[in-house]
Amino acid sequence: MSEFTNDPQSRRRFLKQAASLATATSIALPAVVPTACSASNSPNERLRAGAVGTFARARANINGISKAGVDIVAMADIDANRMAETSKSYPKTKTFEDFRHVLDYEDLDILIVGTPDHTHAIPVAEGLRRGMAVYCEKPLAHSVHECRVIRNLAAEKNAVTQMGSQIHSGDNYRRVVEEVQAGTIGDVKRVHVWLGNGPTIVGKRVKKAEVPKGINYDLWLGPAPYRPFHVSHFHFDWRYWWDFGGGWLADFGCHYMDLPFWALDLRYPTSVVAKGEKAHEGDNEVPHKMQVDYQFPARGDQPPVHLTWYHGGWMPEGAEVYNKKSAVLFEGDKGRILADYGSRKVFLDNGKEAEPVEQTIPNSIGHHKEFVEAVKTGGPTTCNFDYSGALAEAALLGNVSYRTGGKELQWDAENLKATNAPEADQYIQREYRKGWTL
């Protein structure tokens, strides 16, 4: 990050560091087991959180974590008007323009990050270095390299973490995971994931535009390359430009690909190839339509998996019969499971009804509440940065392939290298603007 002043070690931070020597108990979920952030504190002592970003999903996350029993004591936003709107609900909360003041705020247990993708990694990484539990909205970061740095930091600090993908806490997803893992449709070697719509057409950027009052645009740019202000790459629409976002694949891949990642214990692909179509030239940079094919290796006694992502109207051949605009289709050697956010159906090859399977994953108490309870107890979260980091990396690798002209990348996950495409390096790890470091 750019320069800041480290705050002195507080009582709470000392307790966090001391707590990292404790041993926590794991459960059978895709998680590393962190220690409690405030394990030595009185159970009656309320946790304290700071927030970076205050609008849209950021506001929902602030509200959700607050309702779970956490004091929101500091928040920062480059947009004074949006922060003023959110802070009306938190009149005692200290507000700042610069996120670094939140990081320096006294005795924070939790950091909540809900900014555009290109400014996720720096506050998340610094929060982890300072011993905080961190909640970050999806996708975890803007580049594959950033995801890996964050994942490794979280593991090093044994931190309580959660990526904001609320559907991960949906009971329907959990039941699908149980069906697949119980072997209801046998060995799964093929998965299709499709999303019916695609990025909005937002219009060409112009050479000159006025920065609205109350906006610190330079701080909004953060580590991204300097670009003159334009509304088409600012609030919300930043996601359609490579400097700031990753299109529909980064936005929704972490939601829909989450289901096969969890059910099949997927992590790092061995090859990725993407193709796409833009709505028209000269508009937003990301593809309106896209298909990405991932090859995942065998995992224990599970076979290799070929997973295909589609968006913008593209979908697998014959998918029209399912009458689903967006869905996940698992194809096993005994049948298929079709699922979306709220429904699922099993189609067995023998024509019989599927037998009920044992519930092995508890129903969720709520995405934000699960995170807060983990901070209090040191228990694991199911969408922690170890799991969600790999998920986000996979989604972002599809964009890397697309941006290298649709080349099939032979992926060396350990070394973060496309072994057959050195030109992909510039998209795997982006160059930061002068004055910013991770």
Short mmCIF file of C-alpha atoms in Angstrom, two decimals:
data_model
loop_
_atom_site.label_atom_id
_atom_site.label_comp_id
_atom_site.label_asym_id
_atom_site.label_seq_id
_atom_site.Cartn_x
_atom_site.Cartn_y
_atom_site.Cartn_z
CA MET A 1 0.00 0.00 0.00
CA SER A 2 1.10 3.61 -0.03
CA GLU A 3 2.73 5.04 3.07
CA PHE A 4 0.93 4.91 6.39
CA THR A 5 1.85 4.97 10.06
CA ASN A 6 1.61 1.73 12.00
CA ASP A 7 -0.36 2.07 15.20
CA PRO A 8 1.14 0.82 18.46
CA GLN A 9 0.31 -2.69 19.58
CA SER A 10 -2.89 -2.56 21.60
CA ARG A 11 -4.16 -4.87 24.30
CA ARG A 12 -6.53 -6.50 21.86
CA ARG A 13 -3.84 -7.06 19.26
CA PHE A 14 -1.60 -8.62 21.86
CA LEU A 15 -4.40 -11.00 22.76
CA LYS A 16 -4.92 -11.86 19.10
CA GLN A 17 -1.28 -12.73 18.69
CA ALA A 18 -1.26 -14.73 21.90
CA ALA A 19 -4.39 -16.56 20.80
CA SER A 20 -2.63 -17.78 17.66
CA LEU A 21 -0.72 -20.22 19.87
CA ALA A 22 -3.96 -21.95 20.84
CA THR A 23 -5.37 -25.02 19.12
CA ALA A 24 -8.84 -24.96 17.54
CA THR A 25 -11.03 -27.91 16.55
CA SER A 26 -11.91 -28.47 12.90
CA ILE A 27 -15.11 -29.73 11.27
CA ALA A 28 -15.64 -31.45 7.95
CA LEU A 29 -15.98 -28.31 5.83
CA PRO A 30 -13.73 -26.72 3.17
CA ALA A 31 -11.85 -24.59 5.66
CA VAL A 32 -8.62 -24.01 7.46
CA VAL A 33 -9.08 -23.69 11.19
CA PRO A 34 -8.28 -20.22 12.50
CA THR A 35 -7.84 -19.14 16.07
CA ALA A 36 -10.25 -16.80 17.80
CA CYS A 37 -9.41 -13.17 17.20
CA SER A 38 -10.23 -12.27 20.77
CA ALA A 39 -10.01 -15.69 22.38
CA SER A 40 -8.79 -14.27 25.67
CA ASN A 41 -11.41 -11.55 25.91
CA SER A 42 -14.53 -11.78 28.02
CA PRO A 43 -17.40 -13.32 26.02
CA ASN A 44 -19.43 -10.26 27.01
CA GLU A 45 -16.98 -7.85 25.35
CA ARG A 46 -18.36 -6.70 22.01
CA LEU A 47 -16.22 -6.98 18.92
CA ARG A 48 -15.16 -3.81 17.11
CA ALA A 49 -15.13 -3.49 13.32
CA GLY A 50 -13.90 -0.97 10.79
CA ALA A 51 -15.25 -0.79 7.24
CA VAL A 52 -13.57 0.20 3.97
CA GLY A 53 -16.31 1.06 1.49
CA THR A 54 -19.82 1.94 2.65
CA PHE A 55 -22.34 1.56 -0.18
CA ALA A 56 -24.30 -1.17 -1.99
CA ARG A 57 -22.86 -4.58 -0.97
CA ALA A 58 -20.52 -2.82 1.45
CA ARG A 59 -23.49 -1.33 3.29
CA ALA A 60 -25.27 -4.69 3.38
CA ASN A 61 -22.15 -6.28 4.88
CA ILE A 62 -21.77 -3.50 7.47
CA ASN A 63 -25.42 -3.88 8.44
CA GLY A 64 -25.23 -7.69 8.54
CA ILE A 65 -22.14 -7.77 10.74
CA SER A 66 -23.55 -5.06 12.98
CA LYS A 67 -26.78 -7.04 13.45
CA ALA A 68 -24.67 -10.04 14.43
CA GLY A 69 -23.54 -8.10 17.50
CA VAL A 70 -20.51 -6.13 16.36
CA ASP A 71 -19.82 -2.43 16.97
CA ILE A 72 -19.00 -0.56 13.77
CA VAL A 73 -16.54 2.00 15.13
CA ALA A 74 -14.89 3.37 11.98
CA MET A 75 -15.62 3.56 8.27
CA ALA A 76 -13.99 5.07 5.20
CA ASP A 77 -15.19 5.92 1.70
CA ILE A 78 -13.86 8.08 -1.11
CA ASP A 79 -17.45 9.24 -1.74
CA ALA A 80 -18.50 11.59 1.08
CA ASN A 81 -22.14 11.57 -0.01
CA ARG A 82 -22.49 7.80 0.05
CA MET A 83 -20.70 7.50 3.36
CA ALA A 84 -22.93 10.18 4.88
CA GLU A 85 -25.96 8.16 3.84
CA THR A 86 -24.65 4.95 5.44
CA SER A 87 -23.31 6.65 8.54
CA LYS A 88 -26.79 7.97 9.44
CA SER A 89 -27.40 4.50 10.87
CA TYR A 90 -24.14 4.67 12.85
CA PRO A 91 -24.02 8.14 14.43
CA LYS A 92 -21.20 7.21 16.85
CA THR A 93 -18.99 5.78 14.12
CA LYS A 94 -15.87 7.71 13.15
CA THR A 95 -15.77 8.46 9.40
CA PHE A 96 -12.77 8.99 7.15
CA GLU A 97 -12.06 9.58 3.50
CA ASP A 98 -8.85 7.53 3.52
CA PHE A 99 -9.06 3.81 4.37
CA ARG A 100 -5.65 3.93 6.03
CA HIS A 101 -7.18 5.80 8.95
CA VAL A 102 -9.53 2.87 9.51
CA LEU A 103 -6.60 0.47 9.54
CA ASP A 104 -4.92 2.69 12.14
CA TYR A 105 -8.04 2.91 14.30
CA GLU A 106 -7.60 1.67 17.83
CA ASP A 107 -8.45 -1.90 18.87
CA LEU A 108 -10.15 -3.25 15.74
CA ASP A 109 -11.05 -6.93 15.77
CA ILE A 110 -12.65 -7.05 12.31
CA LEU A 111 -12.05 -5.36 8.95
CA ILE A 112 -14.89 -5.28 6.41
CA VAL A 113 -13.83 -4.53 2.82
CA GLY A 114 -16.48 -3.68 0.23
CA THR A 115 -14.79 -1.55 -2.42
CA PRO A 116 -14.41 -2.07 -6.19
CA ASP A 117 -12.33 -5.15 -7.06
CA HIS A 118 -9.13 -3.23 -7.84
CA THR A 119 -8.94 -1.91 -4.28
CA HIS A 120 -9.73 -5.12 -2.36
CA ALA A 121 -6.26 -6.55 -1.95
CA ILE A 122 -4.34 -3.74 -0.26
CA PRO A 123 -6.64 -3.15 2.75
CA VAL A 124 -7.35 -6.87 3.08
CA ALA A 125 -3.65 -7.75 3.15
CA GLU A 126 -2.85 -4.99 5.63
CA GLY A 127 -5.73 -5.97 7.89
CA LEU A 128 -4.41 -9.53 7.97
CA ARG A 129 -0.89 -8.34 8.74
CA ARG A 130 -2.26 -6.40 11.70
CA GLY A 131 -3.98 -9.46 13.14
CA MET A 132 -7.58 -8.63 12.23
CA ALA A 133 -10.31 -10.99 11.14
CA VAL A 134 -11.27 -9.95 7.60
CA TYR A 135 -14.53 -10.08 5.67
CA CYS A 136 -14.14 -9.17 1.98
CA GLU A 137 -16.84 -8.97 -0.66
CA LYS A 138 -16.42 -11.22 -3.70
CA PRO A 139 -14.34 -11.62 -5.77
CA LEU A 140 -11.52 -11.80 -3.27
CA ALA A 141 -9.20 -9.67 -5.40
CA HIS A 142 -8.59 -8.24 -8.84
CA SER A 143 -5.74 -10.49 -9.97
CA VAL A 144 -4.66 -14.10 -9.54
CA HIS A 145 -1.48 -12.96 -7.81
CA GLU A 146 -3.40 -10.83 -5.30
CA CYS A 147 -5.67 -13.77 -4.46
CA ARG A 148 -2.67 -15.97 -3.73
CA VAL A 149 -0.95 -13.33 -1.58
CA ILE A 150 -4.13 -12.89 0.48
CA ARG A 151 -4.69 -16.63 0.81
CA ASN A 152 -1.12 -17.16 2.00
CA LEU A 153 -1.29 -14.25 4.45
CA ALA A 154 -4.52 -15.57 5.95
CA ALA A 155 -2.91 -18.98 6.43
CA GLU A 156 0.27 -17.47 7.90
CA LYS A 157 -1.74 -15.40 10.40
CA ASN A 158 -4.19 -18.23 11.11
CA ALA A 159 -6.89 -15.61 10.60
CA VAL A 160 -10.66 -15.85 10.66
CA THR A 161 -11.77 -14.85 7.16
CA GLN A 162 -14.86 -14.87 4.97
CA MET A 163 -15.43 -13.92 1.35
CA GLY A 164 -18.80 -12.28 0.81
CA SER A 165 -20.69 -14.80 -1.29
CA GLN A 166 -23.96 -14.98 0.56
CA ILE A 167 -25.38 -17.84 -1.50
CA HIS A 168 -22.66 -20.04 0.03
CA SER A 169 -24.76 -19.98 3.19
CA GLY A 170 -27.94 -20.95 1.38
CA ASP A 171 -29.46 -24.24 2.51
CA ASN A 172 -30.14 -25.34 -1.07
CA TYR A 173 -26.43 -25.19 -1.96
CA ARG A 174 -25.65 -27.29 1.09
CA ARG A 175 -28.16 -29.96 0.12
CA VAL A 176 -26.69 -30.15 -3.40
CA VAL A 177 -23.20 -30.58 -1.96
CA GLU A 178 -24.50 -33.45 0.18
CA GLU A 179 -26.17 -35.12 -2.83
CA VAL A 180 -23.02 -34.98 -4.91
CA GLN A 181 -20.69 -36.06 -2.11
CA ALA A 182 -22.99 -38.95 -1.14
CA GLY A 183 -22.51 -40.38 -4.64
CA THR A 184 -26.15 -40.00 -5.69
CA ILE A 185 -25.14 -39.52 -9.34
CA GLY A 186 -21.87 -41.44 -9.14
CA ASP A 187 -18.51 -40.09 -10.26
CA VAL A 188 -18.81 -36.58 -11.71
CA LYS A 189 -16.50 -35.78 -14.59
CA ARG A 190 -18.43 -32.99 -16.30
CA VAL A 191 -20.00 -29.77 -14.99
CA HIS A 192 -21.72 -26.94 -16.85
CA VAL A 193 -22.32 -23.56 -15.21
CA TRP A 194 -24.31 -20.92 -17.08
CA LEU A 195 -25.52 -17.41 -16.38
CA GLY A 196 -28.19 -16.08 -18.70
CA ASN A 197 -27.31 -12.40 -18.86
CA GLY A 198 -24.12 -10.48 -19.48
CA PRO A 199 -22.50 -7.11 -18.80
CA THR A 200 -24.49 -3.96 -19.45
CA ILE A 201 -23.47 -1.66 -22.29
CA VAL A 202 -22.29 1.48 -20.50
CA GLY A 203 -21.01 3.67 -23.33
CA LYS A 204 -17.67 5.00 -24.45
CA ARG A 205 -15.41 6.94 -22.15
CA VAL A 206 -14.80 10.55 -23.16
CA LYS A 207 -11.61 12.56 -22.80
CA LYS A 208 -12.89 15.07 -20.26
CA ALA A 209 -15.42 14.81 -17.47
CA GLU A 210 -15.89 16.57 -14.15
CA VAL A 211 -15.18 14.66 -10.95
CA PRO A 212 -18.32 15.05 -8.78
CA LYS A 213 -18.04 17.01 -5.56
CA GLY A 214 -17.25 14.91 -2.51
CA ILE A 215 -15.21 12.35 -4.48
CA ASN A 216 -11.51 11.64 -3.93
CA TYR A 217 -10.94 10.20 -7.37
CA ASP A 218 -7.18 9.67 -7.00
CA LEU A 219 -7.77 7.56 -3.90
CA TRP A 220 -10.55 5.68 -5.73
CA LEU A 221 -8.03 4.80 -8.46
CA GLY A 222 -5.64 3.50 -5.81
CA PRO A 223 -3.14 1.10 -7.39
CA ALA A 224 -4.85 1.15 -10.82
CA PRO A 225 -3.34 3.03 -13.76
CA TYR A 226 -4.38 6.66 -14.01
CA ARG A 227 -7.44 7.12 -16.18
CA PRO A 228 -9.31 10.43 -16.55
CA PHE A 229 -12.59 10.37 -14.68
CA HIS A 230 -15.68 9.19 -16.52
CA VAL A 231 -19.02 8.01 -15.17
CA SER A 232 -18.93 4.87 -17.35
CA HIS A 233 -16.06 3.41 -15.31
CA PHE A 234 -17.05 4.75 -11.91
CA HIS A 235 -19.74 3.60 -9.44
CA PHE A 236 -20.99 0.11 -10.36
CA ASP A 237 -19.84 0.26 -13.99
CA TRP A 238 -16.16 -0.07 -13.02
CA ARG A 239 -16.68 -3.83 -13.26
CA TYR A 240 -16.80 -3.62 -17.07
CA TRP A 241 -13.24 -2.26 -17.46
CA TRP A 242 -10.12 -4.35 -16.95
CA ASP A 243 -8.31 -1.70 -14.89
CA PHE A 244 -10.95 -1.98 -12.18
CA GLY A 245 -13.00 -5.18 -12.54
CA GLY A 246 -13.32 -8.54 -14.22
CA GLY A 247 -16.72 -8.57 -15.90
CA TRP A 248 -19.43 -11.12 -15.31
CA LEU A 249 -16.97 -13.97 -14.80
CA ALA A 250 -15.31 -12.30 -11.81
CA ASP A 251 -18.63 -10.97 -10.54
CA PHE A 252 -20.75 -14.12 -10.72
CA GLY A 253 -18.21 -16.91 -11.10
CA CYS A 254 -17.63 -16.77 -7.35
CA HIS A 255 -21.37 -17.38 -6.83
CA TYR A 256 -22.21 -20.06 -9.39
CA MET A 257 -18.86 -21.90 -9.61
CA ASP A 258 -18.87 -22.01 -5.82
CA LEU A 259 -21.30 -24.93 -5.97
CA PRO A 260 -19.12 -27.35 -8.00
CA PHE A 261 -15.99 -26.15 -6.19
CA TRP A 262 -17.54 -27.10 -2.86
CA ALA A 263 -19.30 -30.27 -3.95
CA LEU A 264 -16.31 -31.70 -5.85
CA ASP A 265 -13.46 -30.28 -3.75
CA LEU A 266 -12.02 -28.43 -6.74
CA ARG A 267 -9.06 -26.13 -6.28
CA TYR A 268 -6.56 -25.30 -9.04
CA PRO A 269 -7.13 -26.15 -12.72
CA THR A 270 -4.38 -27.56 -14.91
CA SER A 271 -5.60 -25.82 -18.06
CA VAL A 272 -7.94 -22.93 -18.90
CA VAL A 273 -9.18 -21.68 -22.28
CA ALA A 274 -11.68 -18.89 -22.91
CA LYS A 275 -13.52 -17.31 -25.80
CA GLY A 276 -15.91 -14.39 -25.85
CA GLU A 277 -17.74 -11.72 -27.78
CA LYS A 278 -18.11 -8.05 -27.02
CA ALA A 279 -21.42 -6.26 -27.55
CA HIS A 280 -19.68 -3.87 -29.91
CA GLU A 281 -16.23 -2.39 -30.24
CA GLY A 282 -15.35 0.80 -28.43
CA ASP A 283 -17.64 0.18 -25.47
CA ASN A 284 -16.79 -1.48 -22.14
CA GLU A 285 -13.82 -3.81 -22.39
CA VAL A 286 -15.09 -7.08 -20.93
CA PRO A 287 -16.88 -9.63 -23.12
CA HIS A 288 -20.67 -9.63 -23.17
CA LYS A 289 -20.71 -13.35 -24.02
CA MET A 290 -18.15 -15.80 -22.74
CA GLN A 291 -17.27 -19.48 -22.49
CA VAL A 292 -14.42 -20.79 -20.35
CA ASP A 293 -13.29 -24.43 -20.20
CA TYR A 294 -11.40 -25.60 -17.12
CA GLN A 295 -9.67 -28.94 -16.64
CA PHE A 296 -9.23 -29.99 -13.00
CA PRO A 297 -7.04 -32.92 -11.96
CA ALA A 298 -8.13 -35.99 -9.99
CA ARG A 299 -8.50 -35.44 -6.26
CA GLY A 300 -7.98 -38.55 -4.15
CA ASP A 301 -10.48 -41.10 -5.45
CA GLN A 302 -12.41 -38.47 -7.43
CA PRO A 303 -11.83 -38.36 -11.20
CA PRO A 304 -10.66 -35.36 -13.21
CA VAL A 305 -13.35 -32.78 -13.96
CA HIS A 306 -14.06 -30.72 -17.06
CA LEU A 307 -16.00 -27.60 -16.01
CA THR A 308 -17.40 -25.09 -18.49
CA TRP A 309 -18.62 -21.61 -17.63
CA TYR A 310 -20.99 -19.67 -19.97
CA HIS A 311 -22.59 -16.24 -19.77
CA GLY A 312 -24.39 -13.71 -21.95
CA GLY A 313 -26.80 -16.22 -23.46
CA TRP A 314 -24.36 -18.99 -24.30
CA MET A 315 -25.13 -22.29 -22.62
CA PRO A 316 -24.43 -26.02 -23.08
CA GLU A 317 -25.99 -27.78 -26.04
CA GLY A 318 -29.45 -29.04 -25.15
CA ALA A 319 -29.72 -26.97 -21.98
CA GLU A 320 -32.93 -25.37 -23.25
CA VAL A 321 -34.87 -28.43 -22.09
CA TYR A 322 -34.14 -27.51 -18.47
CA ASN A 323 -35.82 -24.11 -18.88
CA LYS A 324 -33.23 -22.44 -16.63
CA LYS A 325 -31.78 -19.03 -17.45
CA SER A 326 -28.94 -19.69 -15.01
CA ALA A 327 -27.96 -23.03 -13.47
CA VAL A 328 -25.31 -25.58 -12.55
CA LEU A 329 -25.49 -29.04 -14.14
CA PHE A 330 -23.49 -31.93 -12.65
CA GLU A 331 -23.12 -34.95 -14.97
CA GLY A 332 -22.22 -38.19 -13.21
CA ASP A 333 -21.96 -41.78 -14.41
CA LYS A 334 -25.30 -42.56 -12.72
CA GLY A 335 -27.25 -39.40 -13.47
CA ARG A 336 -27.38 -35.62 -13.33
CA ILE A 337 -28.16 -32.91 -10.79
CA LEU A 338 -29.52 -29.57 -11.96
CA ALA A 339 -29.40 -26.73 -9.42
CA ASP A 340 -29.60 -22.99 -9.03
CA TYR A 341 -29.74 -20.68 -6.02
CA GLY A 342 -33.04 -21.99 -4.70
CA SER A 343 -33.86 -25.31 -6.36
CA ARG A 344 -32.37 -28.67 -7.30
CA LYS A 345 -33.48 -31.77 -9.16
CA VAL A 346 -31.88 -35.19 -9.51
CA PHE A 347 -32.21 -37.15 -12.77
CA LEU A 348 -31.05 -40.75 -12.33
CA ASP A 349 -30.16 -42.75 -15.43
CA ASN A 350 -32.22 -45.71 -14.18
CA GLY A 351 -35.35 -43.55 -14.03
CA LYS A 352 -35.86 -44.08 -10.29
CA GLU A 353 -36.35 -41.43 -7.63
CA ALA A 354 -33.18 -40.55 -5.73
CA GLU A 355 -33.00 -41.78 -2.15
CA PRO A 356 -32.71 -39.08 0.53
CA VAL A 357 -29.17 -38.50 1.73
CA GLU A 358 -27.94 -37.75 5.23
CA GLN A 359 -27.57 -34.10 6.16
CA THR A 360 -23.89 -33.62 6.94
CA ILE A 361 -23.64 -29.81 6.65
CA PRO A 362 -25.54 -27.78 9.26
CA ASN A 363 -28.08 -25.24 8.08
CA SER A 364 -26.61 -21.77 8.11
CA ILE A 365 -27.26 -19.26 10.87
CA GLY A 366 -26.58 -16.56 8.26
CA HIS A 367 -23.54 -15.61 6.23
CA HIS A 368 -22.53 -12.65 8.38
CA LYS A 369 -23.43 -14.32 11.65
CA GLU A 370 -21.34 -17.40 10.76
CA PHE A 371 -18.36 -15.09 10.30
CA VAL A 372 -18.92 -13.22 13.57
CA GLU A 373 -19.39 -16.45 15.52
CA ALA A 374 -16.13 -17.76 14.05
CA VAL A 375 -14.34 -14.59 15.16
CA LYS A 376 -15.65 -15.11 18.69
CA THR A 377 -14.89 -18.82 18.93
CA GLY A 378 -12.04 -19.49 16.51
CA GLY A 379 -14.23 -21.93 14.60
CA PRO A 380 -13.87 -22.19 10.81
CA THR A 381 -15.96 -20.46 8.17
CA THR A 382 -16.95 -22.36 5.05
CA CYS A 383 -16.06 -19.54 2.64
CA ASN A 384 -12.70 -18.66 4.16
CA PHE A 385 -9.84 -17.25 2.10
CA ASP A 386 -8.16 -20.64 1.66
CA TYR A 387 -11.24 -21.94 -0.14
CA SER A 388 -12.48 -18.73 -1.75
CA GLY A 389 -8.99 -17.71 -2.83
CA ALA A 390 -8.74 -20.76 -5.08
CA LEU A 391 -12.28 -20.16 -6.36
CA ALA A 392 -11.52 -16.53 -7.23
CA GLU A 393 -8.21 -17.50 -8.85
CA ALA A 394 -10.00 -19.91 -11.16
CA ALA A 395 -12.57 -17.31 -12.20
CA LEU A 396 -9.88 -14.72 -12.89
CA LEU A 397 -7.81 -17.21 -14.91
CA GLY A 398 -10.66 -17.33 -17.43
CA ASN A 399 -10.17 -13.61 -17.97
CA VAL A 400 -6.42 -14.13 -18.33
CA SER A 401 -6.99 -16.65 -21.13
CA TYR A 402 -9.45 -14.33 -22.87
CA ARG A 403 -7.05 -11.40 -22.67
CA THR A 404 -4.21 -13.47 -24.16
CA GLY A 405 -6.31 -14.02 -27.27
CA GLY A 406 -8.11 -17.12 -26.10
CA LYS A 407 -4.97 -19.16 -25.68
CA GLU A 408 -5.30 -22.41 -23.75
CA LEU A 409 -3.20 -21.82 -20.67
CA GLN A 410 -1.24 -24.73 -19.22
CA TRP A 411 -1.43 -23.72 -15.59
CA ASP A 412 1.30 -24.28 -13.00
CA ALA A 413 -0.65 -23.32 -9.88
CA GLU A 414 2.25 -23.70 -7.48
CA ASN A 415 4.33 -21.12 -9.33
CA LEU A 416 1.46 -18.96 -10.67
CA LYS A 417 2.64 -19.45 -14.23
CA ALA A 418 1.03 -20.25 -17.55
CA THR A 419 3.93 -22.41 -18.71
CA ASN A 420 3.09 -22.05 -22.40
CA ALA A 421 2.15 -18.35 -22.38
CA PRO A 422 4.65 -15.88 -20.89
CA GLU A 423 2.47 -13.09 -22.28
CA ALA A 424 -0.11 -14.00 -19.62
CA ASP A 425 2.18 -12.78 -16.83
CA GLN A 426 1.02 -9.18 -17.23
CA TYR A 427 -2.57 -10.26 -16.43
CA ILE A 428 -1.70 -12.72 -13.66
CA GLN A 429 0.09 -10.01 -11.66
CA ARG A 430 -0.84 -6.43 -12.46
CA GLU A 431 1.55 -3.51 -12.14
CA TYR A 432 0.63 -1.03 -9.41
CA ARG A 433 0.62 2.71 -9.87
CA LYS A 434 3.61 4.48 -8.34
CA GLY A 435 3.28 4.85 -4.60
CA TRP A 436 1.20 1.70 -4.06
CA THR A 437 2.39 -1.73 -2.97
CA LEU A 438 0.80 -4.93 -1.73
#
